[in-house]
Amino acid sequence: MATKKLTTDSGAPYFEHQDSQTVGPRGPVLLQDFILQENLAHFVRERIPERIVHAKGSGAYGKFTVTHDISKYTKAKLFSKVGNECRMFARFSTVGGEKGSADTERDPRGFALKFYTEDGNWDLVGNNTPVFFIKDAKKFPDFIHTQKRIPKTNLKSATMKWDFWSFNPESLHQVLILMSDRGTPYGYRHMHGFGSHTFSMINNDHERVWVKFHFKSKQGIKNFTAEDAQKMSGENPDFAQEDLVNAIENNEFPKWTLFIQVMTEEQAQEFRWNPFDVTKVWFHDEFPLLEVGEMELNEIPDNFFAHVEQATFSPSNLISGISFSPDKMLQGRLFSYPDAHRYRVGVNSHLLEVNRCPFSVNNYKRDGAMANSSNYKDAPNYYPNSFDEIKADSDYKFLEYDLDSTRVAHFNRNENDDDHYTQPGLLYTKAMNQEDRAHLIKNIVDSMNDISGPKREEIINRQLCHFFRANIELGMKIAIGLQVNIDANMMTHTKSHE
């Protein structure tokens, strides 16, 4: 193998890499040792701001293959025929923990996917749960603050978590999932993934349907118990990362099957709940899972920082034939995610290898930090112009539609949509077995026992009311575990939600 010369960032070869230039063997270091300056200056800038959420993550490249025809629902070229393939990148993560935290902690898991398609990059940025804690993005900063650290002590706090949840019963569905064994998955390979939000698909006849995306793990669901997850956090805080790397390096490529649920606009008008509420699910017996394709991860990036750390995802990265919905959380993410990337990585983060569309990119965005002009060189930076050949294609025209209302106001997110208990109750009684329910109750009791301070009793009682309204047995067992005397008021209005 041919040797390569050691060079500076500008390509100039140099020799002295280990010893600084000094005045005599024990003298002071000279400012003119520009190699020292360059190496140290780069070193102290080797980290970019940590993600506010999803900081601890793992990633891999792979491929997506279409196995079933859904072209009647979408004009997306990716889904135009069975057998179509595209390269993709996946990043899995915890949500609340810092970059150095354990990846087995109790937390939802991010499930972010980037599909490199001929019509542009499509990002599906979801979680390992089909629902979320809140239904309006305006509440997101407050919610995340409760999952982080108290300003004074810099410690995490069960008190502020349960205080927030007790004031927001819309969180109950996700809280029950989080506090079950699904809150501590056995690595990333053994969990399902969900787009979580409602999206839309548009076909060649300009017909729209609402859809939800489900990725079912072909490895099967496997979770840690609370005790095993805590033990693993101490033994190997990078368990999930190591598990993913080892599987792919051993050619045991993890796979997921993509399914969609489809709801017509007419069905959306008649649906029992708001179909765009991310705290709710669509029942499978009403809206069955339709198989679409298979995702396989088969390549660990050769540089974690360049690919996994600098990867950026946004629900606004959509392709023709797939679009958004009135989901308030989704609408907020359409702005905040790209804005986060511009701050964290830079205005030209989309030019980095992991984020760059491998097909044609033509627009009039120029300059900014770390600009790479290799694609546009001296081409015009304005439109229209007389010199380039960029034309807007009417085939990609946005679907026009009418809104249900023209009234502008701050609408109460829960008005006529305040059933926060039926679906959590069904999750407890129908989706969980006896062991699942026992683990759920123990995990909740253990967590709520850490609530402290003068408002402890108030927070516990407020949250117990939500458990009782979801299911009386659930509320009773948690109350007994917390050694709380049951107030009859907690059990009012519960029978319809059992």
GROMACS .gro file of C-alpha atoms in nm:
model
  498
    1MET     CA    1   0.000   0.000   0.000
    2ALA     CA    2   0.143   0.337  -0.103
    3THR     CA    3   0.235   0.571   0.181
    4LYS     CA    4   0.070   0.911   0.218
    5LYS     CA    5   0.236   1.232   0.331
    6LEU     CA    6   0.127   1.394   0.655
    7THR     CA    7  -0.019   1.736   0.567
    8THR     CA    8  -0.186   2.042   0.711
    9ASP     CA    9  -0.552   2.118   0.641
   10SER     CA   10  -0.439   2.310   0.336
   11GLY     CA   11  -0.247   2.011   0.202
   12ALA     CA   12   0.108   2.124   0.287
   13PRO     CA   13   0.328   1.832   0.400
   14TYR     CA   14   0.498   1.861   0.740
   15PHE     CA   15   0.707   1.641   0.968
   16GLU     CA   16   0.698   1.752   1.331
   17HIS     CA   17   0.364   1.626   1.463
   18GLN     CA   18   0.462   1.534   1.820
   19ASP     CA   19   0.697   1.806   1.943
   20SER     CA   20   0.610   2.174   1.969
   21GLN     CA   21   0.858   2.436   1.851
   22THR     CA   22   1.025   2.595   2.154
   23VAL     CA   23   1.310   2.828   2.250
   24GLY     CA   24   1.556   2.562   2.363
   25PRO     CA   25   1.458   2.218   2.494
   26ARG     CA   26   1.292   2.366   2.803
   27GLY     CA   27   1.198   2.706   2.665
   28PRO     CA   28   0.851   2.853   2.598
   29VAL     CA   29   0.645   2.746   2.298
   30LEU     CA   30   0.654   2.975   1.998
   31LEU     CA   31   0.336   3.122   1.855
   32GLN     CA   32   0.478   3.061   1.507
   33ASP     CA   33   0.428   2.682   1.545
   34PHE     CA   34   0.122   2.696   1.325
   35ILE     CA   35   0.090   2.315   1.324
   36LEU     CA   36   0.029   2.326   1.699
   37GLN     CA   37  -0.221   2.608   1.651
   38GLU     CA   38  -0.410   2.428   1.376
   39ASN     CA   39  -0.430   2.097   1.563
   40LEU     CA   40  -0.545   2.254   1.891
   41ALA     CA   41  -0.791   2.489   1.722
   42HIS     CA   42  -0.953   2.200   1.541
   43PHE     CA   43  -0.954   1.981   1.850
   44VAL     CA   44  -1.153   2.225   2.064
   45ARG     CA   45  -1.411   2.248   1.787
   46GLU     CA   46  -1.457   1.875   1.733
   47ARG     CA   47  -1.795   1.871   1.905
   48ILE     CA   48  -2.112   2.030   1.783
   49PRO     CA   49  -2.398   2.120   2.018
   50GLU     CA   50  -2.562   1.813   2.161
   51ARG     CA   51  -2.916   1.741   2.051
   52ILE     CA   52  -3.165   1.879   2.303
   53VAL     CA   53  -3.355   1.550   2.271
   54HIS     CA   54  -3.242   1.220   2.119
   55ALA     CA   55  -2.878   1.295   2.207
   56LYS     CA   56  -2.777   0.932   2.272
   57GLY     CA   57  -2.819   0.746   1.946
   58SER     CA   58  -2.700   0.477   1.707
   59GLY     CA   59  -2.723   0.460   1.331
   60ALA     CA   60  -2.681   0.236   1.028
   61TYR     CA   61  -2.730   0.235   0.654
   62GLY     CA   62  -2.942  -0.016   0.470
   63LYS     CA   63  -3.200  -0.060   0.200
   64PHE     CA   64  -3.576  -0.046   0.166
   65THR     CA   65  -3.758  -0.276  -0.076
   66VAL     CA   66  -4.120  -0.244  -0.188
   67THR     CA   67  -4.297  -0.581  -0.157
   68HIS     CA   68  -4.664  -0.487  -0.204
   69ASP     CA   69  -4.847  -0.251  -0.438
   70ILE     CA   70  -4.992   0.063  -0.277
   71SER     CA   71  -4.982   0.278  -0.592
   72LYS     CA   72  -5.359   0.328  -0.570
   73TYR     CA   73  -5.295   0.539  -0.260
   74THR     CA   74  -4.980   0.732  -0.357
   75LYS     CA   75  -4.805   0.864  -0.665
   76ALA     CA   76  -4.468   0.846  -0.489
   77LYS     CA   77  -4.223   0.695  -0.738
   78LEU     CA   78  -4.072   0.479  -0.465
   79PHE     CA   79  -4.401   0.291  -0.435
   80SER     CA   80  -4.481   0.284  -0.808
   81LYS     CA   81  -4.409  -0.086  -0.842
   82VAL     CA   82  -4.318  -0.394  -0.642
   83GLY     CA   83  -3.944  -0.453  -0.632
   84ASN     CA   84  -3.839  -0.088  -0.617
   85GLU     CA   85  -3.546  -0.028  -0.383
   86CYS     CA   86  -3.369   0.269  -0.231
   87ARG     CA   87  -3.078   0.321   0.005
   88MET     CA   88  -3.167   0.447   0.350
   89PHE     CA   89  -3.023   0.553   0.682
   90ALA     CA   90  -3.171   0.486   1.027
   91ARG     CA   91  -3.095   0.650   1.360
   92PHE     CA   92  -3.229   0.509   1.686
   93SER     CA   93  -3.202   0.695   2.015
   94THR     CA   94  -3.327   0.755   2.364
   95VAL     CA   95  -3.512   1.085   2.412
   96GLY     CA   96  -3.435   1.251   2.745
   97GLY     CA   97  -3.081   1.135   2.821
   98GLU     CA   98  -2.761   1.318   2.741
   99LYS     CA   99  -2.511   1.187   2.489
  100GLY     CA  100  -2.315   1.001   2.757
  101SER     CA  101  -2.617   0.846   2.927
  102ALA     CA  102  -2.708   0.478   2.917
  103ASP     CA  103  -2.907   0.364   2.615
  104THR     CA  104  -3.105   0.116   2.825
  105GLU     CA  105  -3.273   0.379   3.044
  106ARG     CA  106  -3.652   0.397   3.069
  107ASP     CA  107  -3.745   0.632   2.787
  108PRO     CA  108  -3.921   0.630   2.453
  109ARG     CA  109  -3.690   0.546   2.164
  110GLY     CA  110  -3.648   0.763   1.859
  111PHE     CA  111  -3.696   0.579   1.528
  112ALA     CA  112  -3.574   0.815   1.253
  113LEU     CA  113  -3.549   0.699   0.892
  114LYS     CA  114  -3.410   0.868   0.582
  115PHE     CA  115  -3.497   0.722   0.241
  116TYR     CA  116  -3.278   0.841  -0.049
  117THR     CA  117  -3.529   0.842  -0.335
  118GLU     CA  118  -3.514   0.975  -0.692
  119ASP     CA  119  -3.775   1.235  -0.592
  120GLY     CA  120  -3.565   1.359  -0.302
  121ASN     CA  121  -3.499   1.246   0.053
  122TRP     CA  122  -3.799   1.127   0.253
  123ASP     CA  123  -3.761   1.143   0.632
  124LEU     CA  124  -3.996   0.950   0.857
  125VAL     CA  125  -3.915   1.071   1.207
  126GLY     CA  126  -4.103   0.877   1.471
  127ASN     CA  127  -4.068   0.673   1.789
  128ASN     CA  128  -4.102   0.314   1.904
  129THR     CA  129  -4.452   0.404   2.024
  130PRO     CA  130  -4.763   0.482   1.819
  131VAL     CA  131  -4.862   0.776   2.043
  132PHE     CA  132  -4.697   1.066   2.226
  133PHE     CA  133  -4.736   1.252   2.557
  134ILE     CA  134  -4.888   1.574   2.422
  135LYS     CA  135  -5.095   1.677   2.122
  136ASP     CA  136  -4.981   2.038   2.066
  137ALA     CA  137  -4.621   2.142   1.990
  138LYS     CA  138  -4.662   2.455   2.201
  139LYS     CA  139  -4.637   2.230   2.507
  140PHE     CA  140  -4.322   2.053   2.391
  141PRO     CA  141  -4.055   2.272   2.559
  142ASP     CA  142  -4.235   2.248   2.893
  143PHE     CA  143  -4.270   1.873   2.862
  144ILE     CA  144  -3.905   1.816   2.773
  145HIS     CA  145  -3.791   2.041   3.058
  146THR     CA  146  -3.962   1.797   3.298
  147GLN     CA  147  -3.763   1.508   3.150
  148LYS     CA  148  -3.432   1.690   3.191
  149ARG     CA  149  -3.271   1.839   3.502
  150ILE     CA  150  -3.379   2.084   3.772
  151PRO     CA  151  -3.202   2.421   3.728
  152LYS     CA  152  -3.077   2.440   4.087
  153THR     CA  153  -2.955   2.088   4.163
  154ASN     CA  154  -2.893   1.969   3.804
  155LEU     CA  155  -3.064   1.643   3.902
  156LYS     CA  156  -3.351   1.464   3.735
  157SER     CA  157  -3.678   1.473   3.923
  158ALA     CA  158  -3.968   1.230   3.946
  159THR     CA  159  -4.162   1.514   4.110
  160MET     CA  160  -4.161   1.742   3.807
  161LYS     CA  161  -4.230   1.454   3.565
  162TRP     CA  162  -4.538   1.335   3.750
  163ASP     CA  163  -4.646   1.691   3.825
  164PHE     CA  164  -4.657   1.766   3.452
  165TRP     CA  165  -4.826   1.436   3.363
  166SER     CA  166  -5.086   1.480   3.636
  167PHE     CA  167  -5.180   1.821   3.491
  168ASN     CA  168  -5.198   1.676   3.138
  169PRO     CA  169  -5.417   1.366   3.125
  170GLU     CA  170  -5.362   1.349   2.747
  171SER     CA  171  -5.023   1.199   2.842
  172LEU     CA  172  -5.174   0.893   3.010
  173HIS     CA  173  -5.168   0.666   2.704
  174GLN     CA  174  -4.796   0.721   2.646
  175VAL     CA  175  -4.720   0.713   3.020
  176LEU     CA  176  -4.863   0.361   3.047
  177ILE     CA  177  -4.649   0.247   2.753
  178LEU     CA  178  -4.340   0.415   2.897
  179MET     CA  179  -4.387   0.264   3.241
  180SER     CA  180  -4.442  -0.084   3.098
  181ASP     CA  181  -4.155  -0.306   2.984
  182ARG     CA  182  -4.187  -0.142   2.643
  183GLY     CA  183  -4.015   0.157   2.804
  184THR     CA  184  -3.693  -0.045   2.833
  185PRO     CA  185  -3.650  -0.228   2.498
  186TYR     CA  186  -3.371  -0.485   2.459
  187GLY     CA  187  -3.163  -0.278   2.224
  188TYR     CA  188  -3.291  -0.127   1.903
  189ARG     CA  189  -3.335  -0.441   1.694
  190HIS     CA  190  -3.617  -0.579   1.907
  191MET     CA  191  -3.860  -0.287   1.896
  192HIS     CA  192  -4.124  -0.171   1.651
  193GLY     CA  193  -4.115   0.175   1.495
  194PHE     CA  194  -4.398   0.415   1.417
  195GLY     CA  195  -4.442   0.736   1.222
  196SER     CA  196  -4.676   0.811   1.516
  197HIS     CA  197  -4.841   1.108   1.343
  198THR     CA  198  -5.113   1.089   1.083
  199PHE     CA  199  -4.975   1.163   0.736
  200SER     CA  200  -5.147   1.177   0.399
  201MET     CA  201  -5.096   1.000   0.070
  202ILE     CA  202  -5.201   1.146  -0.265
  203ASN     CA  203  -5.241   0.940  -0.582
  204ASN     CA  204  -5.219   1.025  -0.950
  205ASP     CA  205  -5.590   1.112  -0.955
  206HIS     CA  206  -5.530   1.378  -0.683
  207GLU     CA  207  -5.721   1.171  -0.429
  208ARG     CA  208  -5.607   1.192  -0.067
  209VAL     CA  209  -5.619   0.938   0.214
  210TRP     CA  210  -5.485   0.960   0.567
  211VAL     CA  211  -5.219   0.708   0.670
  212LYS     CA  212  -5.017   0.587   0.966
  213PHE     CA  213  -4.682   0.409   0.927
  214HIS     CA  214  -4.583   0.099   1.127
  215PHE     CA  215  -4.247  -0.081   1.118
  216LYS     CA  216  -4.272  -0.427   1.275
  217SER     CA  217  -3.946  -0.583   1.393
  218LYS     CA  218  -3.870  -0.917   1.226
  219GLN     CA  219  -3.646  -0.999   1.522
  220GLY     CA  220  -3.949  -1.001   1.751
  221ILE     CA  221  -4.025  -0.781   2.050
  222LYS     CA  222  -3.789  -0.821   2.343
  223ASN     CA  223  -3.770  -0.596   2.647
  224PHE     CA  224  -3.566  -0.560   2.963
  225THR     CA  225  -3.739  -0.569   3.298
  226ALA     CA  226  -3.682  -0.257   3.504
  227GLU     CA  227  -3.425  -0.438   3.718
  228ASP     CA  228  -3.234  -0.580   3.420
  229ALA     CA  229  -3.234  -0.243   3.241
  230GLN     CA  230  -3.095  -0.069   3.548
  231LYS     CA  231  -2.830  -0.337   3.590
  232MET     CA  232  -2.728  -0.309   3.224
  233SER     CA  233  -2.708   0.072   3.253
  234GLY     CA  234  -2.421   0.023   3.497
  235GLU     CA  235  -2.254  -0.271   3.324
  236ASN     CA  236  -2.268  -0.139   2.968
  237PRO     CA  237  -2.424   0.204   2.906
  238ASP     CA  238  -2.370   0.144   2.531
  239PHE     CA  239  -2.554  -0.188   2.518
  240ALA     CA  240  -2.792  -0.094   2.238
  241GLN     CA  241  -2.512   0.054   2.028
  242GLU     CA  242  -2.296  -0.255   2.074
  243ASP     CA  243  -2.587  -0.489   2.001
  244LEU     CA  244  -2.665  -0.312   1.672
  245VAL     CA  245  -2.301  -0.297   1.562
  246ASN     CA  246  -2.231  -0.660   1.647
  247ALA     CA  247  -2.540  -0.785   1.465
  248ILE     CA  248  -2.456  -0.603   1.143
  249GLU     CA  249  -2.084  -0.684   1.160
  250ASN     CA  250  -2.182  -1.052   1.197
  251ASN     CA  251  -2.410  -1.027   0.890
  252GLU     CA  252  -2.719  -1.073   1.107
  253PHE     CA  253  -2.889  -0.781   0.937
  254PRO     CA  254  -3.190  -0.653   1.135
  255LYS     CA  255  -3.511  -0.616   0.938
  256TRP     CA  256  -3.847  -0.451   0.980
  257THR     CA  257  -4.168  -0.488   0.777
  258LEU     CA  258  -4.343  -0.164   0.683
  259PHE     CA  259  -4.721  -0.155   0.711
  260ILE     CA  260  -4.963   0.132   0.666
  261GLN     CA  261  -5.310   0.200   0.797
  262VAL     CA  262  -5.540   0.386   0.560
  263MET     CA  263  -5.836   0.610   0.650
  264THR     CA  264  -6.048   0.788   0.393
  265GLU     CA  265  -6.151   1.149   0.436
  266GLU     CA  266  -6.508   1.033   0.488
  267GLN     CA  267  -6.401   0.790   0.761
  268ALA     CA  268  -6.202   1.068   0.928
  269GLN     CA  269  -6.519   1.276   0.958
  270GLU     CA  270  -6.695   0.991   1.139
  271PHE     CA  271  -6.406   0.863   1.353
  272ARG     CA  272  -6.478   0.848   1.725
  273TRP     CA  273  -6.165   1.048   1.808
  274ASN     CA  274  -5.976   1.322   1.631
  275PRO     CA  275  -5.780   1.118   1.371
  276PHE     CA  276  -5.500   1.377   1.383
  277ASP     CA  277  -5.448   1.348   1.760
  278VAL     CA  278  -5.107   1.188   1.822
  279THR     CA  279  -5.217   1.069   2.168
  280LYS     CA  280  -5.462   0.827   2.003
  281VAL     CA  281  -5.429   0.513   1.789
  282TRP     CA  282  -5.646   0.377   1.508
  283PHE     CA  283  -5.774   0.032   1.600
  284HIS     CA  284  -5.645  -0.240   1.370
  285ASP     CA  285  -5.980  -0.414   1.336
  286GLU     CA  286  -6.124  -0.093   1.188
  287PHE     CA  287  -5.817   0.010   0.989
  288PRO     CA  288  -5.615  -0.306   0.919
  289LEU     CA  289  -5.242  -0.309   0.860
  290LEU     CA  290  -5.150  -0.322   0.491
  291GLU     CA  291  -4.806  -0.460   0.412
  292VAL     CA  292  -4.583  -0.234   0.203
  293GLY     CA  293  -4.218  -0.334   0.216
  294GLU     CA  294  -3.910  -0.437   0.406
  295MET     CA  295  -3.634  -0.233   0.566
  296GLU     CA  296  -3.293  -0.394   0.619
  297LEU     CA  297  -2.993  -0.240   0.794
  298ASN     CA  298  -2.665  -0.381   0.664
  299GLU     CA  299  -2.387  -0.121   0.701
  300ILE     CA  300  -2.234   0.047   1.004
  301PRO     CA  301  -2.101   0.395   0.909
  302ASP     CA  302  -1.723   0.415   0.902
  303ASN     CA  303  -1.727   0.733   1.113
  304PHE     CA  304  -1.985   0.772   1.388
  305PHE     CA  305  -1.958   1.148   1.421
  306ALA     CA  306  -1.974   1.225   1.049
  307HIS     CA  307  -2.278   1.008   0.990
  308VAL     CA  308  -2.473   0.940   1.310
  309GLU     CA  309  -2.399   1.260   1.501
  310GLN     CA  310  -2.435   1.492   1.202
  311ALA     CA  311  -2.742   1.316   1.061
  312THR     CA  312  -3.040   1.549   1.042
  313PHE     CA  313  -3.402   1.441   1.004
  314SER     CA  314  -3.719   1.641   0.958
  315PRO     CA  315  -4.084   1.555   0.894
  316SER     CA  316  -4.076   1.841   0.642
  317ASN     CA  317  -3.856   1.628   0.415
  318LEU     CA  318  -4.140   1.474   0.216
  319ILE     CA  319  -4.167   1.342  -0.138
  320SER     CA  320  -4.442   1.385  -0.393
  321GLY     CA  321  -4.728   1.153  -0.304
  322ILE     CA  322  -4.670   1.174   0.072
  323SER     CA  323  -4.772   1.479   0.272
  324PHE     CA  324  -4.866   1.601   0.616
  325SER     CA  325  -5.195   1.633   0.806
  326PRO     CA  326  -5.351   1.885   1.049
  327ASP     CA  327  -5.185   1.704   1.341
  328LYS     CA  328  -5.079   1.996   1.564
  329MET     CA  329  -4.767   1.822   1.691
  330LEU     CA  330  -4.660   1.739   1.336
  331GLN     CA  331  -4.725   2.094   1.220
  332GLY     CA  332  -4.494   2.228   1.494
  333ARG     CA  333  -4.220   1.980   1.404
  334LEU     CA  334  -4.224   2.094   1.040
  335PHE     CA  335  -4.058   2.416   1.163
  336SER     CA  336  -3.864   2.317   1.473
  337TYR     CA  337  -3.668   2.025   1.328
  338PRO     CA  338  -3.506   2.210   1.035
  339ASP     CA  339  -3.449   2.505   1.267
  340ALA     CA  340  -3.267   2.279   1.513
  341HIS     CA  341  -3.041   2.149   1.236
  342ARG     CA  342  -2.953   2.498   1.117
  343TYR     CA  343  -2.847   2.584   1.473
  344ARG     CA  344  -2.680   2.256   1.571
  345VAL     CA  345  -2.499   2.149   1.252
  346GLY     CA  346  -2.522   2.452   1.026
  347VAL     CA  347  -2.723   2.609   0.747
  348ASN     CA  348  -2.556   2.377   0.496
  349SER     CA  349  -2.602   2.054   0.693
  350HIS     CA  350  -2.804   1.918   0.402
  351LEU     CA  351  -2.482   1.905   0.198
  352LEU     CA  352  -2.314   1.655   0.431
  353GLU     CA  353  -2.281   1.300   0.304
  354VAL     CA  354  -2.537   1.145   0.537
  355ASN     CA  355  -2.797   1.413   0.463
  356ARG     CA  356  -2.728   1.485   0.098
  357CYS     CA  357  -2.976   1.370  -0.165
  358PRO     CA  358  -2.769   1.145  -0.396
  359PHE     CA  359  -2.981   1.250  -0.693
  360SER     CA  360  -3.018   1.592  -0.852
  361VAL     CA  361  -3.055   1.898  -0.626
  362ASN     CA  362  -3.123   2.229  -0.800
  363ASN     CA  363  -3.223   2.550  -0.624
  364TYR     CA  364  -3.103   2.902  -0.551
  365LYS     CA  365  -2.977   2.869  -0.193
  366ARG     CA  366  -2.620   2.992  -0.170
  367ASP     CA  367  -2.342   3.063   0.075
  368GLY     CA  368  -2.351   3.038   0.453
  369ALA     CA  369  -2.103   2.854   0.677
  370MET     CA  370  -1.934   2.552   0.515
  371ALA     CA  371  -2.094   2.614   0.176
  372ASN     CA  372  -2.000   2.363  -0.095
  373SER     CA  373  -2.048   2.511  -0.441
  374SER     CA  374  -1.947   2.203  -0.641
  375ASN     CA  375  -2.307   2.148  -0.748
  376TYR     CA  376  -2.387   2.501  -0.866
  377LYS     CA  377  -2.048   2.675  -0.913
  378ASP     CA  378  -2.121   3.016  -1.075
  379ALA     CA  379  -2.486   2.943  -1.163
  380PRO     CA  380  -2.739   3.223  -1.098
  381ASN     CA  381  -2.867   3.266  -0.743
  382TYR     CA  382  -3.203   3.410  -0.844
  383TYR     CA  383  -3.520   3.297  -1.023
  384PRO     CA  384  -3.645   3.343  -1.285
  385ASN     CA  385  -3.336   3.400  -1.497
  386SER     CA  386  -3.225   3.371  -1.860
  387PHE     CA  387  -2.925   3.144  -1.806
  388ASP     CA  388  -2.999   2.812  -1.635
  389GLU     CA  389  -3.232   2.526  -1.726
  390ILE     CA  390  -3.414   2.483  -1.396
  391LYS     CA  391  -3.788   2.462  -1.453
  392ALA     CA  392  -4.070   2.410  -1.206
  393ASP     CA  393  -4.258   2.089  -1.292
  394SER     CA  394  -4.637   2.115  -1.262
  395ASP     CA  395  -4.658   1.740  -1.191
  396TYR     CA  396  -4.535   1.825  -0.842
  397LYS     CA  397  -4.793   2.094  -0.776
  398PHE     CA  398  -4.922   2.097  -0.419
  399LEU     CA  399  -5.266   1.942  -0.364
  400GLU     CA  400  -5.525   2.213  -0.317
  401TYR     CA  401  -5.791   2.160  -0.052
  402ASP     CA  402  -6.046   2.346   0.157
  403LEU     CA  403  -6.025   2.387   0.533
  404ASP     CA  404  -6.315   2.305   0.764
  405SER     CA  405  -6.310   2.652   0.921
  406THR     CA  406  -6.189   3.003   0.844
  407ARG     CA  407  -6.198   3.115   1.206
  408VAL     CA  408  -5.859   3.203   1.359
  409ALA     CA  409  -5.829   3.156   1.735
  410HIS     CA  410  -5.642   2.973   2.010
  411PHE     CA  411  -5.865   2.667   2.023
  412ASN     CA  412  -5.860   2.454   2.336
  413ARG     CA  413  -5.686   2.135   2.221
  414ASN     CA  414  -5.914   1.923   2.443
  415GLU     CA  415  -6.250   2.083   2.363
  416ASN     CA  416  -6.481   1.807   2.238
  417ASP     CA  417  -6.175   1.582   2.239
  418ASP     CA  418  -6.114   1.509   2.605
  419ASP     CA  419  -6.142   1.130   2.619
  420HIS     CA  420  -5.796   1.061   2.758
  421TYR     CA  421  -5.894   0.737   2.928
  422THR     CA  422  -6.065   0.486   2.696
  423GLN     CA  423  -5.759   0.394   2.494
  424PRO     CA  424  -5.523   0.372   2.796
  425GLY     CA  425  -5.784   0.154   2.965
  426LEU     CA  426  -5.796  -0.077   2.664
  427LEU     CA  427  -5.417  -0.085   2.652
  428TYR     CA  428  -5.420  -0.212   3.012
  429THR     CA  429  -5.700  -0.466   2.976
  430LYS     CA  430  -5.665  -0.586   2.616
  431ALA     CA  431  -5.306  -0.532   2.500
  432MET     CA  432  -5.125  -0.635   2.821
  433ASN     CA  433  -5.113  -0.978   2.979
  434GLN     CA  434  -5.104  -1.041   3.353
  435GLU     CA  435  -4.724  -1.019   3.372
  436ASP     CA  436  -4.721  -0.695   3.170
  437ARG     CA  437  -4.975  -0.541   3.405
  438ALA     CA  438  -4.781  -0.649   3.714
  439HIS     CA  439  -4.458  -0.497   3.579
  440LEU     CA  440  -4.641  -0.177   3.477
  441ILE     CA  441  -4.786  -0.126   3.825
  442LYS     CA  442  -4.454  -0.195   3.998
  443ASN     CA  443  -4.267   0.046   3.768
  444ILE     CA  444  -4.525   0.320   3.826
  445VAL     CA  445  -4.520   0.271   4.203
  446ASP     CA  446  -4.139   0.271   4.214
  447SER     CA  447  -4.127   0.591   4.008
  448MET     CA  448  -4.402   0.776   4.194
  449ASN     CA  449  -4.248   0.686   4.529
  450ASP     CA  450  -3.964   0.920   4.430
  451ILE     CA  451  -4.202   1.219   4.420
  452SER     CA  452  -4.095   1.450   4.701
  453GLY     CA  453  -4.162   1.792   4.850
  454PRO     CA  454  -4.465   1.971   4.993
  455LYS     CA  455  -4.680   1.898   4.686
  456ARG     CA  456  -4.615   1.521   4.691
  457GLU     CA  457  -4.961   1.417   4.810
  458GLU     CA  458  -5.135   1.660   4.574
  459ILE     CA  459  -4.943   1.534   4.270
  460ILE     CA  460  -4.999   1.168   4.358
  461ASN     CA  461  -5.372   1.215   4.414
  462ARG     CA  462  -5.413   1.408   4.090
  463GLN     CA  463  -5.236   1.136   3.893
  464LEU     CA  464  -5.427   0.859   4.070
  465CYS     CA  465  -5.750   1.014   3.945
  466HIS     CA  466  -5.630   0.956   3.589
  467PHE     CA  467  -5.540   0.593   3.659
  468PHE     CA  468  -5.881   0.530   3.815
  469ARG     CA  469  -6.058   0.685   3.519
  470ALA     CA  470  -5.868   0.459   3.281
  471ASN     CA  471  -5.932   0.145   3.485
  472ILE     CA  472  -6.042   0.095   3.844
  473GLU     CA  473  -5.818  -0.208   3.901
  474LEU     CA  474  -5.517  -0.013   3.774
  475GLY     CA  475  -5.590   0.278   4.005
  476MET     CA  476  -5.653   0.054   4.306
  477LYS     CA  477  -5.331  -0.144   4.269
  478ILE     CA  478  -5.119   0.168   4.223
  479ALA     CA  479  -5.285   0.336   4.521
  480ILE     CA  480  -5.223   0.029   4.737
  481GLY     CA  481  -4.862   0.019   4.623
  482LEU     CA  482  -4.823   0.384   4.719
  483GLN     CA  483  -5.004   0.323   5.051
  484VAL     CA  484  -5.263   0.588   4.968
  485ASN     CA  485  -5.604   0.582   5.131
  486ILE     CA  486  -5.862   0.577   4.853
  487ASP     CA  487  -6.086   0.882   4.826
  488ALA     CA  488  -6.423   0.800   4.673
  489ASN     CA  489  -6.394   1.109   4.454
  490MET     CA  490  -6.108   0.944   4.267
  491MET     CA  491  -6.340   0.672   4.146
  492THR     CA  492  -6.614   0.892   4.001
  493HIS     CA  493  -6.683   0.881   3.628
  494THR     CA  494  -6.477   0.565   3.582
  495LYS     CA  495  -6.717   0.288   3.491
  496SER     CA  496  -6.752   0.393   3.128
  497HIS     CA  497  -6.376   0.372   3.085
  498GLU     CA  498  -6.314   0.024   3.229
   0.00000   0.00000   0.00000
